[in-house]
Coordinates of C-alpha atoms in Angstrom, one line a residue:
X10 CA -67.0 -122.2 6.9
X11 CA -67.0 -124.1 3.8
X12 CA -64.9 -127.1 4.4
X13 CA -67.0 -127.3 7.7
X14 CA -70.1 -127.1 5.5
X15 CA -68.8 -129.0 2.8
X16 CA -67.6 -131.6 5.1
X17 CA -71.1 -132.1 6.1
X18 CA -72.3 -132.7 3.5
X19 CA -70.0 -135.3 2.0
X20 CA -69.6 -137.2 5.4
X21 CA -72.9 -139.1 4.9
X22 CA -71.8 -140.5 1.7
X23 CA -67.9 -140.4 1.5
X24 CA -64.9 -142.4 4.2
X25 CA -63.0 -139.7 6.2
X26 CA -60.4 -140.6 4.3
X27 CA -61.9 -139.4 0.9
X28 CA -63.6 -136.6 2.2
X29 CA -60.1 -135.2 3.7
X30 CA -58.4 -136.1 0.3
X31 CA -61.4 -134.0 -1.6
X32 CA -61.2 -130.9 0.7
X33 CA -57.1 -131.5 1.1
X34 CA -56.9 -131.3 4.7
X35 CA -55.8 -134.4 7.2
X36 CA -58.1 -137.0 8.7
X37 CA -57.4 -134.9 11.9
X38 CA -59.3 -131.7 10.5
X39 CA -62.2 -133.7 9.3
X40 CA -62.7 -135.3 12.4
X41 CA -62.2 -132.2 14.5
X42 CA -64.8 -130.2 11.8
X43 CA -67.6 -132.8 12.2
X44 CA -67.4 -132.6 15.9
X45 CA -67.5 -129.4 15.9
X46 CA -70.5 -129.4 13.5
X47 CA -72.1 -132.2 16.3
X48 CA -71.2 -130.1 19.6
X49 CA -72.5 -126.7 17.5
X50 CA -75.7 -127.7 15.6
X51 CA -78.2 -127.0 18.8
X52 CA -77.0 -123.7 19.3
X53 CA -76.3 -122.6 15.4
X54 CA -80.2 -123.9 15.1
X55 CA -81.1 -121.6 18.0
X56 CA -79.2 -118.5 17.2
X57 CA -80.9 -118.5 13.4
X58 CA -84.3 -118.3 15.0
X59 CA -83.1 -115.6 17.7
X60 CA -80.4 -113.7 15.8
X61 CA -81.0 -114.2 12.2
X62 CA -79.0 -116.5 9.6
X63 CA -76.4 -113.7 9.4
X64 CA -75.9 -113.2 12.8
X65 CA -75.9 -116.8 13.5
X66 CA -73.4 -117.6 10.5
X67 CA -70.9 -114.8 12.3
X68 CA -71.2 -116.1 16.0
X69 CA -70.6 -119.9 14.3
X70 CA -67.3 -118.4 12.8
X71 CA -66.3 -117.1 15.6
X72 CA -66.8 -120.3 17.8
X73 CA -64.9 -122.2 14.9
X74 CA -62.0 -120.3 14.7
X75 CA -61.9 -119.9 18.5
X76 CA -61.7 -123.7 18.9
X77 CA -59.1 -123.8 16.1
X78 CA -56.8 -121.3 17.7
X79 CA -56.8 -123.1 21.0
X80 CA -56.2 -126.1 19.6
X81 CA -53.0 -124.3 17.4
X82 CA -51.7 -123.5 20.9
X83 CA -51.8 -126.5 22.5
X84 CA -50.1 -128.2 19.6
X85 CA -47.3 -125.2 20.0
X86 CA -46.8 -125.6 24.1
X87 CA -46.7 -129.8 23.1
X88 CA -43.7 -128.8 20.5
X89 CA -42.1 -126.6 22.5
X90 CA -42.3 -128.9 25.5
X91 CA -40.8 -132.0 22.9
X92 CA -37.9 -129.5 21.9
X93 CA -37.0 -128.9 25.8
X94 CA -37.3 -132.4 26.2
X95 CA -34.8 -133.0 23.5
X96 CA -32.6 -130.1 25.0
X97 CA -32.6 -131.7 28.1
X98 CA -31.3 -134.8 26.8
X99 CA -28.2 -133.6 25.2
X100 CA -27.1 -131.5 28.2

C-alpha cells in the first residue's frame, strides 16, 4: 500500500519513468498501480464512509493484491505456454 500511495502522490509531479526509478519497480508496476488507484478510488471513498478508514484500508489491500496475483498467473500460463512452444519446435 505504500508504493500505491506513494505512487500517487509523485505521479502529478514526476515522468513514469522517474517515479518507477524512485520506488525501484518497472514502468509496468507504475502503470498498473495508478490504474488500479483510477478503477479503485470510487469505492475506497465509499467504503471509508460505510466501513471505516481501517476497514476500508484492508478491503483496498485485498483488491490490490488480488489483482496482482492474477496478473502473476497469467504471466506464468504465458511462460509456460512460450516454453511449450519452444518444446515444440525442437521436437
Amino acid at each position: 500500500m505504500n508504493k500505491l500511495n506513494r505512487a500517487v502522490e509523485l505521479a502529478a509531479v514526476k515522468p513514469r519513468d522517474a517515479l518507477a526509478d524512485e520506488l525501484k519497480i518497472s514502468e509496468d508496476e507504475v502503470e498498473r498501480l495508478l490504474a488500479f488507484h483510477a478503477q479503485d478510488a470510487s469505492l475506497y471513498a465509499a467504503e471509508k464512509i460505510t466501513l471505516g478508514p481501517d476497514a476500508a484500508e484492508e478491503m483496498r489491500r485485498y483488491r490490490l493484491t488480488g489483482d496482482y496475483e492474477a496478473f502473476v498467473s497469467v504471466l506464468g500460463m504465458l511462460n509456460e505456454a512460450r516454453h511449450i512452444d519452444q518444446l515444440d519446435l525442437c521436437v
